[in-house]
Structure formats: C-alpha cells, structure tokens
C-alpha cells in the first residue's frame, strides 16, 4: 500500500488521460445496452493496460481482471457507460455529436475514472498485497428495465468478489469533495402506466360520452391519497405522476376518447412497495368503473432499494479522509429518493456506493443530473481517483472489514 500523499501525487499524473478519454466518450454518447463504440474503447484500453478482458455477457458489459498472481481477496469496482436519450445544450468543445443523446448523468466520467483506476493499478501492481481486481463496465444503468447491473449479477462474473464499490458524480458537492451515506442509500424506483379509453363526445354534451379527463383527475388525487392517507407517516414513500397525455391544446370542443398517464413510486420498504403497486391498480379500476370508463394499468418493478454495506462504506469514508482530509469528506445525512441499478450488486455482494463532487460555480458546473446543461469540473478526477485507489488498497488489506462475513 502507498501512503496517502503518494497516492494523491501519483493520481494527478492520470488526470490528463482521464480527461481525454472522458471527452471522447462524451462526444460519442451511446444509450441503453447498445454501446459498441464505448465498450470497444474500454476493452481496447484495458488490454493495453495488461488486463484480462471479458466481454459477451450482460449484452455489452466489459470486465477487466488484474491478477496480482498472489493469493488474496477479489475486489470489484463498477462504472456505468450509458448516456441519456436527450439533447445536450452546452457550448462545450467536446459536446455530443449524436443527436438526441448526451452524457447528462456523468457516466462518461464514471467510465473514464474507472479506466484511470485500471491504468493506475496496472502501473502500481507491486503495491497490491495480493488477490484480484475486477473492474466492471456495465451498460444500461438508465434502463431499459431491469438495468445492466441485473444482467451482470446474473452472469456470475462477479461471484468470487469479496467486496465492491461504485461512485456517482454529484453536482451538489464541490469538485474534490466526496460524500458517503451510511445505511440506506437509494430508494426503490418503480414505474406505472394507465390508459383510459371511452367513447369520447362533443364538449357541449358530456352526458353523451365519458369524460376521461375528469376521471383521470379523480384518479390522480386518489393516488396521492395512497401516500398521505394509507401509508404510515413515518414510512418513506413518494408517488409522482409525471405525464398526462390527452387531447390537443388547440381543440376546445371535443372530449377525447383516449388518455394516458404514468409515473413512479419510490420507497425503502418492500411491503410498502408492493402495497403502492397494488393500490394504484385498485384505485384506477374502481374509479374507472364508477365513471364507466375502460382502464388498463401496468406497473414495472425496476430497481430495489438498497443500503450500503457498513464495512465497505466505512472503508470508503476513511480512505477518503486519508487522501482528501476532513474538510472534503461529507457524511451524507439523508438517503436518496432517487434509484440506482447498483442496487442489484448490493443484494448479492458486500458493496457500497459513494458520491464525488463535480461542482464549480466559476466554470458553470452547477446543473443537476439529467439537465441538458449538465457539466463536470474535471479537476475532480485526480482527487477522486486517489479515493478509489486508497479504497482498493484498504479493501485488499484490512482484515477487520470481513470479520462479520
Ligand atoms: Zn441518471
Ligand atoms: Zn447516473
């Protein structure tokens, strides 16, 4: 293991490469499971760094294995490679060259950071106590359901892993800071859709048809009552309806014959999760019956909620303290109501997830994840890489992490 200041010094030497890879990936975003260019680049670089490379699983995932040749633990680190199906609105010289796709969730930085870790570890192999490092680059964190992580877990390529971690860019934190959440980390994230159909009618004679809009309004209000009136106040849950589609703004004399709406529900409790899914269906069915409207309801269980492994998050926290100092390491007070497909790893492996800051007001890096103006302060790469490296060292060496296992 290296000393913290040596790690920080060496990490700085990799920032240039990370920036170059990240900008290239940023300019050529790919979505979902279909990532030939990105996964091809990752596999090529891993081979160049001397890794054993495995592909052809989880549709387009890439696994890089660094074997120290000495006995020891197997530690995995994960990055997601996929972009979002939206248009970038920045003036960056390396902005997306693909219409309708951009890296607005920072997965380009996750991929480039993990490549930086790959290169660093291959050039510092002598400092690794023993065992293997498995770097997993997965597709489809942003979907489609059930996300790339589920397919990686099901493929079994990580089944020998003793501990694992991943990280996400966080625009709320200044670049060079990291945040760790002990315990509950990310909520479950599930979706539902409703389709209402009726005969439609002239707006002047609603009694001759069925009004889907007033019916949907009743449903929306009743669905919110599931959260406020049926779930205990101290249980965490949120239901949001995110779209209603019906009619045309310019048409003011027709009651339409079709309406759709959809949304999401998020919670930290499996019973509450099942309950909400079931109750939205019942509420939709009953109100549709009452109004004489035909309703179809479907839900998709997407990502489960997860809590960080106590030992792994504690290792990340203390590794970050060593390389960054106490002013730059945040103990995150609250869990997220957002979801992450990293959840699938935590269900099977000893795993935890943390955040690295990317904010810089002067460089206009202030926009939220999934904003078309999302930007990253690339000065975050060296300090964050140092956290990755120190965490890997500790996970390989600290026996107490595994005592309860
Ligand atoms: Zn995202
Ligand atoms: Zn993301």
Tab-separated table of C-alpha atoms and ligand atoms in Angstrom:
chain	number	residue	atom	x	y	z
A	1	UNK	CA	0.000	0.000	0.000
A	2	UNK	CA	1.182	3.546	-0.691
A	3	UNK	CA	0.955	6.438	1.737
A	4	UNK	CA	-1.974	8.844	1.177
A	5	UNK	CA	0.202	11.722	-0.069
A	6	UNK	CA	1.993	9.404	-2.504
A	7	UNK	CA	-1.373	8.236	-3.842
A	8	UNK	CA	-2.542	11.822	-4.299
A	9	UNK	CA	0.688	12.770	-6.094
A	10	UNK	CA	0.528	9.778	-8.407
A	11	UNK	CA	-3.215	10.209	-9.074
A	12	UNK	CA	-2.513	13.659	-10.527
A	13	UNK	CA	-0.421	12.016	-13.277
A	14	UNK	CA	-3.526	10.215	-14.583
A	15	UNK	CA	-5.856	13.240	-14.765
A	16	UNK	CA	-4.777	14.130	-18.295
A	17	UNK	CA	-5.638	10.653	-19.639
A	18	UNK	CA	-8.955	10.575	-17.787
A	19	UNK	CA	-9.949	13.938	-19.256
A	20	UNK	CA	-9.022	12.820	-22.768
A	21	UNK	CA	-10.991	9.525	-22.517
A	22	UNK	CA	-13.940	11.246	-20.911
A	23	UNK	CA	-14.179	13.926	-23.589
A	24	UNK	CA	-14.037	11.329	-26.335
A	25	UNK	CA	-16.809	9.275	-24.698
A	26	UNK	CA	-18.771	12.467	-24.046
A	27	UNK	CA	-18.672	13.453	-27.724
A	28	UNK	CA	-19.922	9.991	-28.762
A	29	UNK	CA	-22.694	9.048	-26.343
A	30	UNK	CA	-24.481	5.693	-26.623
A	31	UNK	CA	-27.695	4.632	-24.926
A	32	UNK	CA	-29.022	1.582	-23.106
A	33	UNK	CA	-27.459	-1.765	-23.993
A	34	UNK	CA	-26.250	-0.666	-27.407
A	35	UNK	CA	-22.761	0.691	-26.680
A	36	UNK	CA	-20.409	-0.720	-29.326
A	37	UNK	CA	-18.068	2.265	-29.501
A	38	UNK	CA	-17.827	2.881	-25.769
A	39	UNK	CA	-17.440	-0.768	-24.757
A	40	UNK	CA	-14.987	-1.300	-27.621
A	41	UNK	CA	-12.829	1.575	-26.428
A	42	UNK	CA	-12.940	0.323	-22.838
A	43	UNK	CA	-11.945	-3.221	-23.844
A	44	UNK	CA	-9.113	-1.956	-26.029
A	45	UNK	CA	-7.659	0.251	-23.283
A	46	UNK	CA	-7.948	-2.478	-20.651
A	47	UNK	CA	-5.996	-4.833	-22.918
A	48	UNK	CA	-3.391	-2.127	-23.440
A	49	UNK	CA	-3.018	-1.863	-19.633
A	50	UNK	CA	-2.417	-5.623	-19.421
A	51	UNK	CA	-5.813	-6.693	-18.119
A	52	UNK	CA	-7.527	-9.943	-18.948
A	53	UNK	CA	-10.679	-8.755	-20.702
A	54	UNK	CA	-14.027	-10.498	-20.736
A	55	UNK	CA	-16.926	-9.427	-22.991
A	56	UNK	CA	-20.032	-11.095	-24.400
A	57	UNK	CA	-22.043	-11.063	-21.160
A	58	UNK	CA	-24.792	-8.722	-19.916
A	59	UNK	CA	-25.261	-7.765	-23.592
A	60	UNK	CA	-22.444	-5.178	-23.798
A	61	UNK	CA	-20.619	-5.230	-20.455
A	62	UNK	CA	-16.825	-5.342	-20.203
A	63	UNK	CA	-14.878	-6.895	-17.351
A	64	UNK	CA	-11.181	-6.182	-16.812
A	65	UNK	CA	-9.304	-8.507	-14.485
A	66	UNK	CA	-5.952	-7.618	-12.935
A	67	UNK	CA	-4.429	-10.652	-11.233
A	68	UNK	CA	-1.605	-9.891	-8.810
A	69	UNK	CA	-0.503	-13.532	-9.043
A	70	UNK	CA	-0.515	-13.676	-5.239
A	71	UNK	CA	-3.261	-15.082	-3.036
A	72	UNK	CA	-5.714	-12.577	-1.632
A	73	UNK	CA	-9.136	-11.039	-1.941
A	74	UNK	CA	-11.081	-10.109	-5.052
A	75	UNK	CA	-12.253	-6.513	-5.150
A	76	UNK	CA	-14.640	-5.164	-7.789
A	77	UNK	CA	-15.221	-1.563	-8.853
A	78	UNK	CA	-18.069	-0.599	-11.156
A	79	UNK	CA	-18.734	2.110	-13.735
A	80	UNK	CA	-21.806	2.619	-15.907
A	81	UNK	CA	-21.168	3.553	-19.556
A	82	UNK	CA	-24.580	4.611	-20.919
A	83	UNK	CA	-25.817	8.075	-21.855
A	84	UNK	CA	-29.329	9.553	-21.851
A	85	UNK	CA	-31.781	9.959	-24.712
A	86	UNK	CA	-31.875	13.754	-24.596
A	87	UNK	CA	-30.338	16.710	-26.408
A	88	UNK	CA	-27.268	18.380	-24.913
A	89	UNK	CA	-27.475	22.171	-24.513
A	90	UNK	CA	-23.914	23.164	-23.634
A	91	UNK	CA	-21.254	25.018	-25.565
A	92	UNK	CA	-18.505	22.553	-24.693
A	93	UNK	CA	-15.974	21.958	-27.491
A	94	UNK	CA	-16.464	18.208	-26.984
A	95	UNK	CA	-20.276	18.327	-26.782
A	96	UNK	CA	-22.327	15.381	-28.025
A	97	UNK	CA	-22.026	14.739	-31.745
A	98	UNK	CA	-25.068	12.446	-31.666
A	99	UNK	CA	-28.499	13.998	-31.999
A	100	UNK	CA	-30.810	13.114	-29.138
A	101	UNK	CA	-28.149	11.537	-26.931
A	102	UNK	CA	-25.856	13.020	-24.313
A	103	UNK	CA	-23.953	12.219	-21.147
A	104	UNK	CA	-26.061	14.317	-18.788
A	105	UNK	CA	-25.713	11.902	-15.874
A	106	UNK	CA	-21.905	11.869	-15.821
A	107	UNK	CA	-21.477	8.208	-16.778
A	108	UNK	CA	-18.755	9.337	-19.203
A	109	UNK	CA	-16.793	10.462	-16.135
A	110	UNK	CA	-17.523	7.197	-14.294
A	111	UNK	CA	-16.172	5.194	-17.234
A	112	UNK	CA	-13.101	7.410	-17.665
A	113	UNK	CA	-12.391	7.363	-13.910
A	114	UNK	CA	-12.511	3.569	-13.857
A	115	UNK	CA	-10.152	3.463	-16.847
A	116	UNK	CA	-7.897	5.796	-14.847
A	117	UNK	CA	-8.034	3.366	-11.933
A	118	UNK	CA	-7.270	0.499	-14.326
A	119	UNK	CA	-4.141	2.216	-15.606
A	120	UNK	CA	-3.050	3.339	-12.147
A	121	UNK	CA	-3.347	-0.129	-10.615
A	122	UNK	CA	-1.595	-1.819	-13.530
A	123	UNK	CA	1.342	0.570	-13.064
A	124	UNK	CA	1.329	0.150	-9.269
A	125	UNK	CA	0.816	-3.602	-9.175
A	126	UNK	CA	3.731	-4.025	-6.772
A	127	UNK	CA	1.763	-2.139	-4.092
A	128	UNK	CA	-1.201	-4.518	-4.254
A	129	UNK	CA	-0.992	-7.002	-1.412
A	130	UNK	CA	-2.450	-9.876	-3.408
A	131	UNK	CA	-5.666	-11.147	-4.970
A	132	UNK	CA	-7.501	-9.796	-7.977
A	133	UNK	CA	-9.086	-6.555	-9.085
A	134	UNK	CA	-12.213	-6.827	-11.224
A	135	UNK	CA	-13.285	-3.653	-12.996
A	136	UNK	CA	-16.809	-3.914	-14.328
A	137	UNK	CA	-18.087	-1.532	-17.006
A	138	UNK	CA	-21.824	-2.048	-17.410
A	139	UNK	CA	-24.454	-0.850	-19.877
A	140	UNK	CA	-27.992	0.434	-19.285
A	141	UNK	CA	-27.938	1.943	-15.803
A	142	UNK	CA	-30.596	4.338	-17.095
A	143	UNK	CA	-32.647	1.414	-18.395
A	144	UNK	CA	-34.292	-0.327	-20.066
A	145	UNK	CA	-35.558	-2.415	-17.154
A	146	UNK	CA	-34.069	-4.216	-15.275
A	147	UNK	CA	-30.835	-2.316	-15.951
A	148	UNK	CA	-27.402	-3.604	-16.899
A	149	UNK	CA	-26.387	-4.343	-13.314
A	150	UNK	CA	-29.015	-7.095	-13.003
A	151	UNK	CA	-27.618	-8.864	-16.070
A	152	UNK	CA	-24.047	-8.512	-14.780
A	153	UNK	CA	-25.062	-10.052	-11.444
A	154	UNK	CA	-26.966	-12.869	-13.205
A	155	UNK	CA	-23.961	-13.600	-15.444
A	156	UNK	CA	-21.975	-14.661	-12.368
A	157	UNK	CA	-18.735	-12.923	-13.462
A	158	UNK	CA	-18.502	-11.261	-10.056
A	159	UNK	CA	-19.433	-14.252	-7.922
A	160	UNK	CA	-15.959	-14.545	-6.360
A	161	UNK	CA	-15.925	-10.895	-5.276
A	162	UNK	CA	-15.242	-10.189	-1.574
A	163	UNK	CA	-16.135	-6.501	-1.666
A	164	UNK	CA	-17.256	-3.994	-4.247
A	165	UNK	CA	-17.848	-0.294	-4.670
A	166	UNK	CA	-19.046	2.271	-7.192
A	167	UNK	CA	-19.491	6.036	-7.312
A	168	UNK	CA	-21.589	8.723	-8.950
A	169	UNK	CA	-20.884	12.316	-9.945
A	170	UNK	CA	-22.716	14.749	-7.637
A	171	UNK	CA	-23.332	18.365	-8.731
A	172	UNK	CA	-24.278	19.391	-5.177
A	173	UNK	CA	-20.709	18.785	-3.974
A	174	UNK	CA	-17.714	20.892	-4.921
A	175	UNK	CA	-15.175	19.090	-7.139
A	176	UNK	CA	-12.617	17.366	-4.941
A	177	UNK	CA	-15.133	16.564	-2.198
A	178	UNK	CA	-16.779	13.196	-1.675
A	179	UNK	CA	-19.926	12.173	0.194
A	180	UNK	CA	-20.635	8.882	1.950
A	181	UNK	CA	-24.025	7.726	3.171
A	182	UNK	CA	-24.058	5.065	5.866
A	183	UNK	CA	-27.055	2.700	5.852
A	184	UNK	CA	-29.967	3.358	3.480
A	185	UNK	CA	-28.621	4.902	0.275
A	186	UNK	CA	-31.031	4.738	-2.685
A	187	UNK	CA	-34.787	4.115	-2.840
A	188	UNK	CA	-36.523	1.547	-4.985
A	189	UNK	CA	-37.606	3.094	-8.281
A	190	UNK	CA	-40.660	1.625	-9.998
A	191	UNK	CA	-42.935	2.856	-12.763
A	192	UNK	CA	-46.615	2.607	-13.664
A	193	UNK	CA	-48.790	3.454	-16.646
A	194	UNK	CA	-52.527	3.927	-17.027
A	195	UNK	CA	-54.510	4.005	-20.260
A	196	UNK	CA	-58.132	5.171	-20.226
A	197	UNK	CA	-60.463	4.753	-23.177
A	198	UNK	CA	-64.041	5.859	-23.694
A	199	UNK	CA	-66.395	6.775	-26.490
A	200	UNK	CA	-65.492	10.487	-26.498
A	201	UNK	CA	-68.098	13.131	-27.231
A	202	UNK	CA	-68.835	16.726	-28.131
A	203	UNK	CA	-67.613	19.021	-25.370
A	204	UNK	CA	-71.086	20.581	-25.226
A	205	UNK	CA	-72.720	17.200	-24.463
A	206	UNK	CA	-70.501	15.376	-21.948
A	207	UNK	CA	-73.510	13.278	-20.828
A	208	UNK	CA	-73.492	11.565	-24.221
A	209	UNK	CA	-69.966	10.210	-23.760
A	210	UNK	CA	-67.492	9.596	-20.943
A	211	UNK	CA	-65.133	12.265	-19.674
A	212	UNK	CA	-61.661	10.763	-19.375
A	213	UNK	CA	-60.163	13.999	-18.114
A	214	UNK	CA	-62.367	14.347	-15.021
A	215	UNK	CA	-61.925	10.596	-14.467
A	216	UNK	CA	-58.133	10.951	-14.597
A	217	UNK	CA	-58.280	13.948	-12.262
A	218	UNK	CA	-60.111	11.810	-9.684
A	219	UNK	CA	-57.503	9.087	-10.127
A	220	UNK	CA	-54.557	11.445	-9.696
A	221	UNK	CA	-55.993	12.812	-6.489
A	222	UNK	CA	-56.890	9.343	-5.150
A	223	UNK	CA	-53.424	8.013	-5.997
A	224	UNK	CA	-51.824	10.794	-3.943
A	225	UNK	CA	-54.120	9.820	-1.064
A	226	UNK	CA	-52.458	6.391	-1.016
A	227	UNK	CA	-49.287	8.134	0.167
A	228	UNK	CA	-50.886	10.623	2.529
A	229	UNK	CA	-53.766	8.539	3.992
A	230	UNK	CA	-52.857	4.874	3.718
A	231	UNK	CA	-49.118	4.606	4.372
A	232	UNK	CA	-47.890	5.295	7.911
A	233	UNK	CA	-46.416	8.807	8.134
A	234	UNK	CA	-43.044	7.505	9.319
A	235	UNK	CA	-42.620	5.156	6.354
A	236	UNK	CA	-40.696	6.676	3.464
A	237	UNK	CA	-42.547	6.747	0.164
A	238	UNK	CA	-43.209	9.118	-2.705
A	239	UNK	CA	-45.575	8.766	-5.651
A	240	UNK	CA	-45.266	11.148	-8.596
A	241	UNK	CA	-47.374	11.301	-11.716
A	242	UNK	CA	-45.060	12.586	-14.411
A	243	UNK	CA	-47.189	12.747	-17.536
A	244	UNK	CA	-50.803	13.113	-18.621
A	245	UNK	CA	-51.479	12.919	-22.328
A	246	UNK	CA	-54.889	13.675	-23.762
A	247	UNK	CA	-56.440	15.864	-26.395
A	248	UNK	CA	-54.867	18.853	-28.105
A	249	UNK	CA	-54.435	22.355	-26.718
A	250	UNK	CA	-55.981	23.932	-29.808
A	251	UNK	CA	-59.070	21.678	-29.754
A	252	UNK	CA	-61.665	23.031	-27.340
A	253	UNK	CA	-64.855	21.321	-28.407
A	254	UNK	CA	-64.035	17.612	-28.101
A	255	UNK	CA	-63.879	15.310	-25.085
A	256	UNK	CA	-61.157	12.872	-26.198
A	257	UNK	CA	-61.553	9.102	-26.434
A	258	UNK	CA	-58.119	8.216	-25.065
A	259	UNK	CA	-55.980	9.361	-22.173
A	260	UNK	CA	-52.736	8.035	-20.735
A	261	UNK	CA	-50.819	8.930	-17.625
A	262	UNK	CA	-47.839	7.484	-15.874
A	263	UNK	CA	-45.437	7.988	-13.053
A	264	UNK	CA	-43.184	6.477	-10.466
A	265	UNK	CA	-43.232	5.319	-6.862
A	266	UNK	CA	-40.206	5.105	-4.601
A	267	UNK	CA	-39.769	3.720	-1.121
A	268	UNK	CA	-37.434	1.984	1.354
A	269	UNK	CA	-39.817	-0.780	2.349
A	270	UNK	CA	-40.661	-3.888	0.305
A	271	UNK	CA	-44.152	-4.172	1.806
A	272	UNK	CA	-44.912	-0.524	1.050
A	273	UNK	CA	-43.574	-1.055	-2.467
A	274	UNK	CA	-45.944	-3.971	-3.132
A	275	UNK	CA	-48.790	-2.121	-1.427
A	276	UNK	CA	-48.466	1.012	-3.579
A	277	UNK	CA	-48.286	-1.028	-6.791
A	278	UNK	CA	-51.414	-2.982	-5.841
A	279	UNK	CA	-53.375	0.034	-4.580
A	280	UNK	CA	-52.738	2.220	-7.652
A	281	UNK	CA	-54.218	-0.633	-9.702
A	282	UNK	CA	-57.270	-0.903	-7.429
A	283	UNK	CA	-57.880	2.851	-7.328
A	284	UNK	CA	-57.664	3.063	-11.121
A	285	UNK	CA	-60.021	0.118	-11.594
A	286	UNK	CA	-62.654	1.350	-9.083
A	287	UNK	CA	-62.723	4.945	-10.345
A	288	UNK	CA	-62.826	3.750	-13.948
A	289	UNK	CA	-65.812	1.501	-13.079
A	290	UNK	CA	-67.569	4.319	-11.287
A	291	UNK	CA	-67.195	6.538	-14.355
A	292	UNK	CA	-67.948	3.862	-16.933
A	293	UNK	CA	-64.518	4.142	-18.491
A	294	UNK	CA	-62.203	1.344	-19.639
A	295	UNK	CA	-58.840	1.355	-17.841
A	296	UNK	CA	-55.628	-0.596	-18.317
A	297	UNK	CA	-52.977	-0.443	-15.604
A	298	UNK	CA	-49.469	-1.807	-15.653
A	299	UNK	CA	-46.536	-1.477	-13.294
A	300	UNK	CA	-42.901	-2.399	-13.758
A	301	UNK	CA	-40.684	-3.216	-10.818
A	302	UNK	CA	-37.435	-1.623	-11.761
A	303	UNK	CA	-34.695	-1.275	-9.116
A	304	UNK	CA	-34.967	-2.379	-5.494
A	305	UNK	CA	-33.911	-0.033	-2.691
A	306	UNK	CA	-30.512	-0.548	-1.152
A	307	UNK	CA	-28.407	0.153	1.868
A	308	UNK	CA	-24.649	0.462	1.732
A	309	UNK	CA	-22.651	-2.293	3.389
A	310	UNK	CA	-21.480	-0.857	6.725
A	311	UNK	CA	-17.872	-2.043	6.378
A	312	UNK	CA	-17.412	-1.011	2.770
A	313	UNK	CA	-18.872	2.490	3.166
A	314	UNK	CA	-16.768	2.934	6.312
A	315	UNK	CA	-13.677	1.905	4.332
A	316	UNK	CA	-14.504	4.395	1.568
A	317	UNK	CA	-15.120	7.117	4.164
A	318	UNK	CA	-11.820	6.590	5.968
A	319	UNK	CA	-9.871	6.100	2.728
A	320	UNK	CA	-11.257	9.456	1.535
A	321	UNK	CA	-10.360	11.131	4.838
A	322	UNK	CA	-6.767	9.935	4.452
A	323	UNK	CA	-6.248	11.314	0.955
A	324	UNK	CA	-8.546	14.380	0.979
A	325	UNK	CA	-8.578	15.479	4.618
A	326	UNK	CA	-11.614	16.038	6.857
A	327	UNK	CA	-12.831	19.241	5.165
A	328	UNK	CA	-13.530	17.447	1.916
A	329	UNK	CA	-15.326	14.346	3.107
A	330	UNK	CA	-19.022	14.663	3.796
A	331	UNK	CA	-21.078	12.253	5.875
A	332	UNK	CA	-24.259	12.485	3.852
A	333	UNK	CA	-27.174	12.832	6.275
A	334	UNK	CA	-30.099	11.660	4.168
A	335	UNK	CA	-30.660	8.784	1.769
A	336	UNK	CA	-31.716	9.491	-1.814
A	337	UNK	CA	-35.274	9.072	-3.056
A	338	UNK	CA	-33.713	8.518	-6.474
A	339	UNK	CA	-32.777	4.986	-7.507
A	340	UNK	CA	-29.634	3.333	-8.904
A	341	UNK	CA	-29.240	-0.047	-10.533
A	342	UNK	CA	-26.126	-0.505	-8.345
A	343	UNK	CA	-28.844	-1.824	-6.004
A	344	UNK	CA	-28.574	-5.217	-7.738
A	345	UNK	CA	-24.913	-5.588	-6.684
A	346	UNK	CA	-25.704	-4.778	-3.049
A	347	UNK	CA	-28.319	-7.553	-2.969
A	348	UNK	CA	-25.647	-10.136	-3.725
A	349	UNK	CA	-22.246	-8.722	-2.751
A	350	UNK	CA	-20.693	-6.748	0.082
A	351	UNK	CA	-20.964	-3.412	-1.677
A	352	UNK	CA	-21.293	0.332	-1.202
A	353	UNK	CA	-21.698	3.426	-3.327
A	354	UNK	CA	-20.491	6.993	-2.781
A	355	UNK	CA	-20.613	10.399	-4.476
A	356	UNK	CA	-17.846	12.602	-5.831
A	357	UNK	CA	-18.294	16.343	-6.263
A	358	UNK	CA	-18.193	17.952	-9.705
A	359	UNK	CA	-19.448	21.447	-8.836
A	360	UNK	CA	-17.622	24.632	-9.734
A	361	UNK	CA	-19.600	27.892	-9.877
A	362	UNK	CA	-16.873	29.725	-11.827
A	363	UNK	CA	-16.853	27.086	-14.563
A	364	UNK	CA	-20.673	26.968	-14.696
A	365	UNK	CA	-20.658	23.372	-13.445
A	366	UNK	CA	-23.799	23.830	-11.371
A	367	UNK	CA	-26.549	21.971	-13.227
A	368	UNK	CA	-28.350	18.948	-11.870
A	369	UNK	CA	-28.003	15.417	-13.190
A	370	UNK	CA	-30.157	14.939	-16.319
A	371	UNK	CA	-30.127	18.683	-17.067
A	372	UNK	CA	-29.340	19.394	-20.755
A	373	UNK	CA	-26.735	21.888	-19.465
A	374	UNK	CA	-25.065	19.387	-17.109
A	375	UNK	CA	-21.299	19.949	-16.841
A	376	UNK	CA	-18.457	18.458	-14.836
A	377	UNK	CA	-15.460	20.195	-13.283
A	378	UNK	CA	-12.732	17.853	-14.475
A	379	UNK	CA	-10.471	18.953	-11.601
A	380	UNK	CA	-12.372	16.329	-9.624
A	381	UNK	CA	-10.651	13.446	-11.401
A	382	UNK	CA	-7.282	13.368	-9.599
A	383	UNK	CA	-8.637	13.608	-6.026
A	384	UNK	CA	-11.463	11.163	-6.775
A	385	UNK	CA	-9.028	8.704	-8.346
A	386	UNK	CA	-6.965	8.939	-5.148
A	387	UNK	CA	-10.060	7.938	-3.161
A	388	UNK	CA	-10.669	4.967	-5.496
A	389	UNK	CA	-7.050	3.807	-5.199
A	390	UNK	CA	-6.842	4.137	-1.410
A	391	UNK	CA	-10.179	2.319	-1.049
A	392	UNK	CA	-8.914	-0.559	-3.212
A	393	UNK	CA	-5.747	-0.812	-1.087
A	394	UNK	CA	-7.759	-0.905	2.130
A	395	UNK	CA	-10.329	-3.395	0.837
A	396	UNK	CA	-7.467	-5.698	-0.155
A	397	UNK	CA	-5.591	-5.355	3.122
A	398	UNK	CA	-7.889	-4.615	6.069
A	399	UNK	CA	-8.987	-7.916	7.589
A	400	UNK	CA	-11.470	-6.397	10.006
A	401	UNK	CA	-13.736	-5.437	7.087
A	402	UNK	CA	-14.527	-9.118	6.569
A	403	UNK	CA	-14.815	-10.287	10.184
A	404	UNK	CA	-18.593	-10.338	10.188
A	405	UNK	CA	-18.798	-12.049	6.814
B	1	LIG	ZN1	-29.082	9.254	-14.437
B	2	LIG	ZN1	-26.363	8.150	-13.290
